[in-house]
Amino acid sequence: MSGKFHKVVVASDSFKGCLTSIQVADAVEKGIHVHWPDCQVMKLAVADGGEGTIEALLTTMGGRNVKVKVQDPLGRPIEAEYAILKDDTAVIEMSKASGLTLLHLSERNPLHTSTYGTGQLIADALHKGCRKFLIGIGGSATNDAGTGMLEALGYRFLDAECNVLKGVGRSLEAIMTIDTSAAIPELKSAEFIVACDVDSPFHGPKGAAHVYAPQKGASPEMVDFLDNGLKHFADIIKGTTGKDISEMPGAGAAGGLGGAFIAFLNAELRKGAEMVLDAIGFDEIIRDADLVITGEGKIDSQTLTGKLPYAVASRAAEVNVPVVAICGRSEVDALPGFRFIIPVTPADQPLVQAMLPEVASANIISSISYGHINC
């Protein structure tokens, strides 16, 4: 190894199905200390705004888990968790309450599923004093345009005869009036940052229903019905709030939940990795670093499409800190922004063996300690 490192920052995504973000960082630290026992290794648990975001932010920033009894996508009682960080920021993964994995294959039907449980998590955090929210909306089972969430927050949706409608996909086409009078007052002073890595509009051929509803159990007829409902609801939203969300990038995310956040909660939609890096103050942490090490389980051409390692590399480039990427396997030899890429798995090692946590950790330690990170 050439040179001497005084401060190395490790900010790697998890190696999915194998190691968490902080376990990757622990292994990197052990490898570094083989050659630089006095080097300060700053380990950051990070994520891309999806699964694992709660755990990552709690590990890096501190706080506590909160468990709440809520409704699952079909209205059944379940226990879901979210986090309250030390600065009273609430971190919520909507999939914990309204996710597709909560349903059996035979139960998937976006006409009937609801984001009500996600709204219950937000309401609980509001009542506990939280006014800043970081919310991941990946993995939804729903196409209710966020009406279920809003219903749990006090909004009411009425049909032409002033009947109250349930916040589910089948109701969208019947909504004529949005009653905001009973919305939780604390919402007015709350800030919502939503992790959203898709650019889908609210409705249309590339919108929520056509692109995502089939995987949530929708037949072609259901897709058309839901898309018509989204278009109708967008018109009602525009008439009520003055906001036209039809073509807004990300409005169609999570079955239109992104649009609900924009229209009713004045949310800012961000790439998930950017949201997490901002939350932990990443730019300031790396300012005096000699090296940043990032990574993910597999690096390929998709790494450059907003994934966490690329977000890390882009920010490090702004302060002229070199970046090395590690991964289990790599489909590319080099990518812009990375000094080099280190696949840690030996070429002759079977994948089933490489995926064992103790083996993956050992591979990382040996790859780092054998002199691969000289810059």
mmCIF file of C-alpha atoms in Angstrom:
data_model
loop_
_atom_site.group_PDB
_atom_site.id
_atom_site.type_symbol
_atom_site.label_atom_id
_atom_site.label_comp_id
_atom_site.label_asym_id
_atom_site.label_seq_id
_atom_site.Cartn_x
_atom_site.Cartn_y
_atom_site.Cartn_z
ATOM 1 C CA MET A 1 0.000 0.000 0.000
ATOM 2 C CA SER A 2 1.205 3.450 -0.840
ATOM 3 C CA GLY A 3 0.561 6.590 1.121
ATOM 4 C CA LYS A 4 -0.928 6.957 4.556
ATOM 5 C CA PHE A 5 -4.603 7.427 5.331
ATOM 6 C CA HIS A 6 -5.597 9.445 8.370
ATOM 7 C CA LYS A 7 -9.373 9.401 7.877
ATOM 8 C CA VAL A 8 -11.399 6.984 5.775
ATOM 9 C CA VAL A 9 -15.186 7.211 5.524
ATOM 10 C CA VAL A 10 -17.085 4.014 4.764
ATOM 11 C CA ALA A 11 -20.593 4.498 3.356
ATOM 12 C CA SER A 12 -21.694 1.341 1.580
ATOM 13 C CA ASP A 13 -25.147 0.064 0.812
ATOM 14 C CA SER A 14 -25.966 -3.375 2.176
ATOM 15 C CA PHE A 15 -24.910 -6.490 0.318
ATOM 16 C CA LYS A 16 -28.529 -7.585 0.042
ATOM 17 C CA GLY A 17 -29.328 -10.982 1.473
ATOM 18 C CA CYS A 18 -25.892 -11.127 3.022
ATOM 19 C CA LEU A 19 -24.540 -8.148 5.008
ATOM 20 C CA THR A 20 -26.123 -4.980 6.346
ATOM 21 C CA SER A 21 -24.564 -1.614 5.599
ATOM 22 C CA ILE A 22 -22.853 -1.447 8.979
ATOM 23 C CA GLN A 23 -21.601 -5.046 8.714
ATOM 24 C CA VAL A 24 -19.917 -4.134 5.434
ATOM 25 C CA ALA A 25 -18.349 -1.126 7.163
ATOM 26 C CA ASP A 26 -17.157 -3.268 10.074
ATOM 27 C CA ALA A 27 -15.348 -5.598 7.677
ATOM 28 C CA VAL A 28 -13.779 -2.701 5.767
ATOM 29 C CA GLU A 29 -12.526 -1.220 9.044
ATOM 30 C CA LYS A 30 -10.823 -4.494 9.992
ATOM 31 C CA GLY A 31 -9.118 -4.636 6.607
ATOM 32 C CA ILE A 32 -7.897 -1.048 6.833
ATOM 33 C CA HIS A 33 -6.517 -1.490 10.335
ATOM 34 C CA VAL A 34 -4.269 -4.329 9.149
ATOM 35 C CA HIS A 35 -2.079 -1.689 7.490
ATOM 36 C CA TRP A 36 -3.133 1.532 9.238
ATOM 37 C CA PRO A 37 -3.980 0.684 12.842
ATOM 38 C CA ASP A 38 -4.096 4.392 13.709
ATOM 39 C CA CYS A 39 -6.364 5.420 10.823
ATOM 40 C CA GLN A 40 -9.689 6.926 11.822
ATOM 41 C CA VAL A 41 -12.396 4.882 10.101
ATOM 42 C CA MET A 42 -15.750 6.598 10.164
ATOM 43 C CA LYS A 43 -18.451 3.991 9.553
ATOM 44 C CA LEU A 44 -21.786 5.218 8.258
ATOM 45 C CA ALA A 45 -24.825 2.982 7.969
ATOM 46 C CA VAL A 46 -26.589 4.154 4.824
ATOM 47 C CA ALA A 47 -29.391 3.025 2.496
ATOM 48 C CA ASP A 48 -31.149 4.063 -0.684
ATOM 49 C CA GLY A 49 -34.478 5.051 0.872
ATOM 50 C CA GLY A 50 -35.990 1.586 0.553
ATOM 51 C CA GLU A 51 -35.794 -1.426 2.807
ATOM 52 C CA GLY A 52 -33.193 -0.934 5.514
ATOM 53 C CA THR A 53 -33.485 2.853 5.691
ATOM 54 C CA ILE A 54 -34.898 2.843 9.220
ATOM 55 C CA GLU A 55 -32.121 0.583 10.496
ATOM 56 C CA ALA A 56 -29.426 2.571 8.707
ATOM 57 C CA LEU A 57 -30.503 5.971 10.007
ATOM 58 C CA LEU A 58 -30.990 4.671 13.538
ATOM 59 C CA THR A 59 -27.502 3.157 13.492
ATOM 60 C CA THR A 60 -25.850 6.313 12.175
ATOM 61 C CA MET A 61 -27.880 9.000 13.929
ATOM 62 C CA GLY A 62 -29.370 7.353 17.003
ATOM 63 C CA GLY A 63 -32.968 7.294 18.146
ATOM 64 C CA ARG A 64 -35.571 4.671 18.848
ATOM 65 C CA ASN A 65 -37.943 2.259 17.163
ATOM 66 C CA VAL A 66 -41.659 2.802 17.674
ATOM 67 C CA LYS A 67 -44.191 0.011 17.224
ATOM 68 C CA VAL A 68 -47.802 0.849 16.380
ATOM 69 C CA LYS A 69 -50.933 -1.180 15.766
ATOM 70 C CA VAL A 70 -52.131 -0.266 12.288
ATOM 71 C CA GLN A 71 -54.136 -1.678 9.405
ATOM 72 C CA ASP A 72 -52.456 -3.717 6.707
ATOM 73 C CA PRO A 73 -53.357 -3.089 3.026
ATOM 74 C CA LEU A 74 -56.614 -5.018 3.443
ATOM 75 C CA GLY A 75 -57.604 -3.412 6.740
ATOM 76 C CA ARG A 76 -56.462 -6.209 9.046
ATOM 77 C CA PRO A 77 -54.715 -5.326 12.321
ATOM 78 C CA ILE A 78 -50.927 -5.690 12.324
ATOM 79 C CA GLU A 79 -48.019 -4.186 14.233
ATOM 80 C CA ALA A 80 -45.720 -1.941 12.203
ATOM 81 C CA GLU A 81 -42.673 0.029 13.210
ATOM 82 C CA TYR A 82 -41.057 3.303 12.349
ATOM 83 C CA ALA A 83 -38.201 5.288 13.864
ATOM 84 C CA ILE A 84 -37.885 8.576 15.692
ATOM 85 C CA LEU A 85 -34.349 9.903 15.450
ATOM 86 C CA LYS A 86 -32.675 11.901 18.201
ATOM 87 C CA ASP A 87 -33.660 15.162 16.500
ATOM 88 C CA ASP A 88 -37.336 14.047 16.494
ATOM 89 C CA THR A 89 -37.339 13.278 12.778
ATOM 90 C CA ALA A 90 -39.677 10.400 11.947
ATOM 91 C CA VAL A 91 -38.415 7.795 9.481
ATOM 92 C CA ILE A 92 -41.149 5.717 7.883
ATOM 93 C CA GLU A 93 -41.033 2.925 5.311
ATOM 94 C CA MET A 94 -44.554 2.700 3.904
ATOM 95 C CA SER A 95 -44.015 -0.976 3.059
ATOM 96 C CA LYS A 96 -44.059 -1.761 6.790
ATOM 97 C CA ALA A 97 -47.787 -0.973 6.853
ATOM 98 C CA SER A 98 -48.907 -0.972 3.211
ATOM 99 C CA GLY A 99 -46.413 -3.205 1.443
ATOM 100 C CA LEU A 100 -46.951 -5.902 -1.143
ATOM 101 C CA THR A 101 -45.056 -8.457 0.952
ATOM 102 C CA LEU A 102 -47.778 -8.239 3.617
ATOM 103 C CA LEU A 103 -50.210 -9.999 1.268
ATOM 104 C CA HIS A 104 -50.408 -13.506 -0.084
ATOM 105 C CA LEU A 105 -50.347 -13.747 -3.868
ATOM 106 C CA SER A 106 -54.069 -14.555 -3.934
ATOM 107 C CA GLU A 107 -54.876 -11.421 -1.894
ATOM 108 C CA ARG A 108 -53.328 -8.897 -4.257
ATOM 109 C CA ASN A 109 -55.992 -6.588 -5.655
ATOM 110 C CA PRO A 110 -55.309 -2.844 -6.005
ATOM 111 C CA LEU A 111 -59.020 -2.099 -6.176
ATOM 112 C CA HIS A 112 -59.266 -2.992 -2.503
ATOM 113 C CA THR A 113 -55.864 -2.273 -0.957
ATOM 114 C CA SER A 114 -55.237 0.912 0.996
ATOM 115 C CA THR A 115 -52.414 3.070 2.369
ATOM 116 C CA TYR A 116 -54.456 3.709 5.526
ATOM 117 C CA GLY A 117 -51.828 2.037 7.721
ATOM 118 C CA THR A 118 -49.132 4.381 6.429
ATOM 119 C CA GLY A 119 -51.318 7.306 7.444
ATOM 120 C CA GLN A 120 -51.667 5.789 10.903
ATOM 121 C CA LEU A 121 -47.876 5.723 11.263
ATOM 122 C CA ILE A 122 -47.667 9.398 10.270
ATOM 123 C CA ALA A 123 -50.482 10.311 12.660
ATOM 124 C CA ASP A 124 -48.755 8.513 15.533
ATOM 125 C CA ALA A 125 -45.495 10.365 14.844
ATOM 126 C CA LEU A 126 -47.325 13.708 14.687
ATOM 127 C CA HIS A 127 -48.926 13.025 18.053
ATOM 128 C CA LYS A 128 -45.485 12.189 19.473
ATOM 129 C CA GLY A 129 -44.213 15.617 18.417
ATOM 130 C CA CYS A 130 -42.468 14.843 15.115
ATOM 131 C CA ARG A 131 -42.622 17.611 12.525
ATOM 132 C CA LYS A 132 -40.033 16.358 10.040
ATOM 133 C CA PHE A 133 -40.635 13.157 8.118
ATOM 134 C CA LEU A 134 -38.368 11.046 5.920
ATOM 135 C CA ILE A 135 -40.560 8.554 4.091
ATOM 136 C CA GLY A 136 -39.716 5.711 1.736
ATOM 137 C CA ILE A 137 -42.582 4.711 -0.521
ATOM 138 C CA GLY A 138 -41.194 1.677 -2.333
ATOM 139 C CA GLY A 139 -42.842 -1.741 -2.356
ATOM 140 C CA SER A 140 -46.489 -0.709 -2.085
ATOM 141 C CA ALA A 141 -49.459 -3.045 -2.502
ATOM 142 C CA THR A 142 -51.727 -0.142 -3.400
ATOM 143 C CA ASN A 143 -53.165 2.019 -6.154
ATOM 144 C CA ASP A 144 -55.341 4.285 -4.013
ATOM 145 C CA ALA A 145 -53.500 7.534 -4.886
ATOM 146 C CA GLY A 146 -52.783 8.005 -1.181
ATOM 147 C CA THR A 147 -56.457 8.405 -0.274
ATOM 148 C CA GLY A 148 -56.131 5.748 2.421
ATOM 149 C CA MET A 149 -53.207 7.562 4.004
ATOM 150 C CA LEU A 150 -55.060 10.861 3.853
ATOM 151 C CA GLU A 151 -58.176 9.256 5.327
ATOM 152 C CA ALA A 152 -56.127 8.195 8.360
ATOM 153 C CA LEU A 153 -54.923 11.805 8.640
ATOM 154 C CA GLY A 154 -58.470 13.186 8.804
ATOM 155 C CA TYR A 155 -59.304 13.875 5.149
ATOM 156 C CA ARG A 156 -62.665 12.740 3.816
ATOM 157 C CA PHE A 157 -63.590 11.850 0.251
ATOM 158 C CA LEU A 158 -67.222 12.211 -0.776
ATOM 159 C CA ASP A 159 -69.190 11.031 -3.794
ATOM 160 C CA ALA A 160 -71.892 12.968 -5.659
ATOM 161 C CA GLU A 161 -74.447 12.146 -2.930
ATOM 162 C CA CYS A 162 -72.038 13.224 -0.157
ATOM 163 C CA ASN A 163 -71.453 9.647 0.954
ATOM 164 C CA VAL A 164 -68.046 9.104 2.555
ATOM 165 C CA LEU A 165 -65.874 6.868 0.421
ATOM 166 C CA LYS A 166 -63.240 4.437 1.644
ATOM 167 C CA GLY A 167 -59.681 5.298 0.607
ATOM 168 C CA VAL A 168 -59.078 2.481 -1.881
ATOM 169 C CA GLY A 169 -58.465 2.243 -5.605
ATOM 170 C CA ARG A 170 -62.041 1.415 -6.541
ATOM 171 C CA SER A 171 -63.247 4.700 -4.997
ATOM 172 C CA LEU A 172 -61.139 7.083 -7.078
ATOM 173 C CA GLU A 173 -63.551 7.410 -9.971
ATOM 174 C CA ALA A 174 -66.438 8.297 -7.611
ATOM 175 C CA ILE A 175 -64.732 11.089 -5.645
ATOM 176 C CA MET A 176 -66.390 14.447 -6.200
ATOM 177 C CA THR A 177 -65.435 16.387 -3.060
ATOM 178 C CA ILE A 178 -62.387 16.459 -0.795
ATOM 179 C CA ASP A 179 -63.172 17.578 2.755
ATOM 180 C CA THR A 180 -60.053 18.822 4.533
ATOM 181 C CA SER A 181 -61.805 20.319 7.564
ATOM 182 C CA ALA A 182 -60.911 17.478 9.940
ATOM 183 C CA ALA A 183 -57.297 17.015 8.797
ATOM 184 C CA ILE A 184 -54.841 16.781 11.704
ATOM 185 C CA PRO A 185 -53.854 20.432 12.410
ATOM 186 C CA GLU A 186 -50.198 19.572 13.012
ATOM 187 C CA LEU A 187 -49.846 18.636 9.348
ATOM 188 C CA LYS A 188 -49.637 22.337 8.496
ATOM 189 C CA SER A 189 -46.316 22.661 10.290
ATOM 190 C CA ALA A 190 -44.874 19.326 9.178
ATOM 191 C CA GLU A 191 -42.153 18.843 6.564
ATOM 192 C CA PHE A 192 -42.213 15.741 4.369
ATOM 193 C CA ILE A 193 -39.263 14.491 2.322
ATOM 194 C CA VAL A 194 -40.204 11.444 0.298
ATOM 195 C CA ALA A 195 -37.713 8.976 -1.172
ATOM 196 C CA CYS A 196 -38.809 8.346 -4.731
ATOM 197 C CA ASP A 197 -36.569 6.820 -7.394
ATOM 198 C CA VAL A 198 -39.137 6.614 -10.209
ATOM 199 C CA ASP A 199 -40.338 9.383 -12.507
ATOM 200 C CA SER A 200 -43.782 7.973 -13.290
ATOM 201 C CA PRO A 201 -46.568 10.512 -13.863
ATOM 202 C CA PHE A 202 -49.837 10.181 -11.976
ATOM 203 C CA HIS A 203 -51.793 8.531 -14.791
ATOM 204 C CA GLY A 204 -51.532 7.594 -18.445
ATOM 205 C CA PRO A 205 -49.531 4.910 -20.308
ATOM 206 C CA LYS A 206 -46.486 5.457 -18.071
ATOM 207 C CA GLY A 207 -48.482 6.212 -14.932
ATOM 208 C CA ALA A 208 -49.170 4.398 -11.694
ATOM 209 C CA ALA A 209 -51.825 1.964 -12.923
ATOM 210 C CA HIS A 210 -50.395 0.912 -16.277
ATOM 211 C CA VAL A 211 -46.825 0.425 -15.075
ATOM 212 C CA TYR A 212 -47.218 -0.947 -11.557
ATOM 213 C CA ALA A 213 -50.769 -2.193 -10.921
ATOM 214 C CA PRO A 214 -50.336 -5.520 -12.791
ATOM 215 C CA GLN A 215 -47.676 -6.674 -10.307
ATOM 216 C CA LYS A 216 -50.103 -5.774 -7.523
ATOM 217 C CA GLY A 217 -52.755 -8.126 -8.882
ATOM 218 C CA ALA A 218 -54.597 -5.975 -11.442
ATOM 219 C CA SER A 219 -56.114 -7.469 -14.580
ATOM 220 C CA PRO A 220 -56.045 -5.425 -17.813
ATOM 221 C CA GLU A 221 -59.623 -4.320 -17.086
ATOM 222 C CA MET A 222 -58.636 -3.226 -13.578
ATOM 223 C CA VAL A 223 -55.691 -1.281 -14.967
ATOM 224 C CA ASP A 224 -57.970 0.729 -17.254
ATOM 225 C CA PHE A 225 -60.466 1.318 -14.437
ATOM 226 C CA LEU A 226 -57.748 2.465 -12.037
ATOM 227 C CA ASP A 227 -56.131 4.719 -14.620
ATOM 228 C CA ASN A 228 -59.485 6.399 -15.309
ATOM 229 C CA GLY A 229 -59.888 6.827 -11.570
ATOM 230 C CA LEU A 230 -56.476 8.438 -11.253
ATOM 231 C CA LYS A 231 -57.213 10.825 -14.108
ATOM 232 C CA HIS A 232 -60.537 11.784 -12.541
ATOM 233 C CA PHE A 233 -58.983 12.217 -9.093
ATOM 234 C CA ALA A 234 -56.229 14.410 -10.558
ATOM 235 C CA ASP A 235 -58.933 16.719 -11.903
ATOM 236 C CA ILE A 236 -60.611 16.845 -8.471
ATOM 237 C CA ILE A 237 -57.253 17.586 -6.835
ATOM 238 C CA LYS A 238 -56.597 20.426 -9.268
ATOM 239 C CA GLY A 239 -60.016 21.906 -8.576
ATOM 240 C CA THR A 240 -59.514 21.626 -4.815
ATOM 241 C CA THR A 241 -55.855 22.598 -4.374
ATOM 242 C CA GLY A 242 -54.978 24.309 -7.645
ATOM 243 C CA LYS A 243 -52.154 21.808 -8.174
ATOM 244 C CA ASP A 244 -51.950 19.827 -11.396
ATOM 245 C CA ILE A 245 -50.049 16.657 -10.513
ATOM 246 C CA SER A 246 -50.953 14.693 -13.665
ATOM 247 C CA GLU A 247 -47.533 14.899 -15.298
ATOM 248 C CA MET A 248 -45.356 15.543 -12.253
ATOM 249 C CA PRO A 249 -42.407 13.114 -12.160
ATOM 250 C CA GLY A 250 -42.872 10.719 -9.273
ATOM 251 C CA ALA A 251 -46.548 11.500 -8.742
ATOM 252 C CA GLY A 252 -47.388 7.971 -9.865
ATOM 253 C CA ALA A 253 -44.989 6.297 -7.446
ATOM 254 C CA ALA A 254 -46.508 3.766 -5.042
ATOM 255 C CA GLY A 255 -49.848 3.754 -6.827
ATOM 256 C CA GLY A 256 -50.180 7.531 -6.819
ATOM 257 C CA LEU A 257 -49.018 7.996 -3.232
ATOM 258 C CA GLY A 258 -46.280 10.308 -4.475
ATOM 259 C CA GLY A 259 -48.940 12.586 -5.952
ATOM 260 C CA ALA A 260 -50.869 12.681 -2.684
ATOM 261 C CA PHE A 261 -47.757 13.746 -0.794
ATOM 262 C CA ILE A 262 -47.123 16.540 -3.297
ATOM 263 C CA ALA A 263 -50.705 17.785 -3.516
ATOM 264 C CA PHE A 264 -51.807 17.622 0.104
ATOM 265 C CA LEU A 265 -48.677 17.548 2.276
ATOM 266 C CA ASN A 266 -46.397 19.843 0.217
ATOM 267 C CA ALA A 267 -43.782 17.097 0.150
ATOM 268 C CA GLU A 268 -40.462 17.227 -1.619
ATOM 269 C CA LEU A 269 -39.673 14.102 -3.645
ATOM 270 C CA ARG A 270 -35.977 13.159 -3.585
ATOM 271 C CA LYS A 271 -33.874 10.281 -4.784
ATOM 272 C CA GLY A 272 -33.702 7.895 -1.855
ATOM 273 C CA ALA A 273 -29.927 7.885 -1.576
ATOM 274 C CA GLU A 274 -29.811 11.680 -1.640
ATOM 275 C CA MET A 275 -32.419 11.866 1.116
ATOM 276 C CA VAL A 276 -30.388 9.587 3.365
ATOM 277 C CA LEU A 277 -27.050 11.303 2.683
ATOM 278 C CA ASP A 278 -28.565 14.693 3.444
ATOM 279 C CA ALA A 279 -30.096 13.380 6.667
ATOM 280 C CA ILE A 280 -26.755 12.193 8.037
ATOM 281 C CA GLY A 281 -24.830 15.310 6.989
ATOM 282 C CA PHE A 282 -22.632 13.331 4.612
ATOM 283 C CA ASP A 283 -21.106 16.324 2.812
ATOM 284 C CA GLU A 284 -19.646 17.720 6.015
ATOM 285 C CA ILE A 285 -18.433 14.318 7.241
ATOM 286 C CA ILE A 286 -16.290 13.661 4.159
ATOM 287 C CA ARG A 287 -14.855 17.152 3.820
ATOM 288 C CA ASP A 288 -11.539 16.271 5.544
ATOM 289 C CA ALA A 289 -11.405 12.594 4.526
ATOM 290 C CA ASP A 290 -8.506 11.057 2.610
ATOM 291 C CA LEU A 291 -10.684 8.368 1.062
ATOM 292 C CA VAL A 292 -14.315 7.284 0.819
ATOM 293 C CA ILE A 293 -15.207 3.619 0.401
ATOM 294 C CA THR A 294 -18.691 2.784 -0.837
ATOM 295 C CA GLY A 295 -20.307 -0.217 -2.497
ATOM 296 C CA GLU A 296 -23.176 -2.639 -2.959
ATOM 297 C CA GLY A 297 -23.651 -6.334 -3.560
ATOM 298 C CA LYS A 298 -23.366 -6.114 -7.342
ATOM 299 C CA ILE A 299 -22.035 -3.211 -9.358
ATOM 300 C CA ASP A 300 -23.157 -2.857 -12.975
ATOM 301 C CA SER A 301 -24.236 -0.155 -15.409
ATOM 302 C CA GLN A 302 -27.355 0.482 -13.297
ATOM 303 C CA THR A 303 -25.144 1.756 -10.469
ATOM 304 C CA LEU A 304 -24.995 5.097 -12.288
ATOM 305 C CA THR A 305 -28.798 5.536 -12.252
ATOM 306 C CA GLY A 306 -29.037 7.176 -8.847
ATOM 307 C CA LYS A 307 -28.036 4.216 -6.698
ATOM 308 C CA LEU A 308 -26.300 4.886 -3.419
ATOM 309 C CA PRO A 309 -22.675 4.253 -4.483
ATOM 310 C CA TYR A 310 -22.996 6.735 -7.333
ATOM 311 C CA ALA A 311 -24.628 9.322 -5.061
ATOM 312 C CA VAL A 312 -21.711 8.902 -2.644
ATOM 313 C CA ALA A 313 -19.153 9.221 -5.441
ATOM 314 C CA SER A 314 -20.809 12.325 -6.872
ATOM 315 C CA ARG A 315 -20.728 14.109 -3.535
ATOM 316 C CA ALA A 316 -17.144 13.089 -2.826
ATOM 317 C CA ALA A 317 -16.093 14.446 -6.226
ATOM 318 C CA GLU A 318 -17.409 17.865 -5.245
ATOM 319 C CA VAL A 319 -14.816 18.063 -2.445
ATOM 320 C CA ASN A 320 -12.067 16.220 -4.351
ATOM 321 C CA VAL A 321 -12.030 13.127 -2.159
ATOM 322 C CA PRO A 322 -11.188 9.887 -4.015
ATOM 323 C CA VAL A 323 -13.716 7.059 -3.939
ATOM 324 C CA VAL A 324 -13.202 3.311 -4.092
ATOM 325 C CA ALA A 325 -16.134 0.957 -4.611
ATOM 326 C CA ILE A 326 -16.318 -2.573 -3.253
ATOM 327 C CA CYS A 327 -18.855 -5.200 -4.259
ATOM 328 C CA GLY A 328 -19.501 -8.897 -4.166
ATOM 329 C CA ARG A 329 -19.344 -9.085 -7.938
ATOM 330 C CA SER A 330 -18.948 -6.501 -10.688
ATOM 331 C CA GLU A 331 -20.181 -6.615 -14.272
ATOM 332 C CA VAL A 332 -17.996 -3.648 -15.253
ATOM 333 C CA ASP A 333 -14.280 -2.952 -14.922
ATOM 334 C CA ALA A 334 -14.681 0.783 -14.267
ATOM 335 C CA LEU A 335 -17.316 3.468 -13.823
ATOM 336 C CA PRO A 336 -17.070 7.282 -13.819
ATOM 337 C CA GLY A 337 -16.561 8.683 -10.336
ATOM 338 C CA PHE A 338 -14.754 5.683 -8.870
ATOM 339 C CA ARG A 339 -10.960 5.493 -8.575
ATOM 340 C CA PHE A 340 -11.394 1.780 -8.992
ATOM 341 C CA ILE A 341 -13.814 -1.074 -8.240
ATOM 342 C CA ILE A 342 -12.907 -4.023 -6.045
ATOM 343 C CA PRO A 343 -14.951 -7.231 -6.475
ATOM 344 C CA VAL A 344 -14.242 -9.030 -3.214
ATOM 345 C CA THR A 345 -15.503 -12.511 -4.135
ATOM 346 C CA PRO A 346 -12.845 -14.907 -5.491
ATOM 347 C CA ALA A 347 -13.669 -15.944 -9.050
ATOM 348 C CA ASP A 348 -13.797 -19.633 -8.152
ATOM 349 C CA GLN A 349 -16.015 -19.211 -5.077
ATOM 350 C CA PRO A 350 -19.603 -20.482 -5.500
ATOM 351 C CA LEU A 351 -22.263 -17.814 -4.982
ATOM 352 C CA VAL A 352 -24.050 -19.817 -2.290
ATOM 353 C CA GLN A 353 -20.817 -19.832 -0.274
ATOM 354 C CA ALA A 354 -19.993 -16.186 -1.004
ATOM 355 C CA MET A 355 -23.428 -15.145 0.315
ATOM 356 C CA LEU A 356 -22.735 -16.522 3.786
ATOM 357 C CA PRO A 357 -22.231 -13.475 6.064
ATOM 358 C CA GLU A 358 -19.033 -14.763 7.638
ATOM 359 C CA VAL A 359 -17.566 -15.582 4.210
ATOM 360 C CA ALA A 360 -18.578 -12.224 2.727
ATOM 361 C CA SER A 361 -17.002 -10.388 5.666
ATOM 362 C CA ALA A 362 -13.801 -12.384 5.326
ATOM 363 C CA ASN A 363 -13.692 -11.628 1.599
ATOM 364 C CA ILE A 364 -13.986 -7.895 2.269
ATOM 365 C CA ILE A 365 -11.307 -7.944 4.965
ATOM 366 C CA SER A 366 -8.845 -9.825 2.791
ATOM 367 C CA SER A 367 -9.524 -7.678 -0.285
ATOM 368 C CA ILE A 368 -8.865 -4.492 1.681
ATOM 369 C CA SER A 369 -5.890 -5.785 3.686
ATOM 370 C CA TYR A 370 -4.065 -7.264 0.682
ATOM 371 C CA GLY A 371 -3.278 -3.819 -0.580
ATOM 372 C CA HIS A 372 -6.098 -3.133 -3.046
ATOM 373 C CA ILE A 373 -6.934 0.394 -1.879
ATOM 374 C CA ASN A 374 -3.663 2.182 -2.542
ATOM 375 C CA CYS A 375 -4.502 5.548 -4.059
#
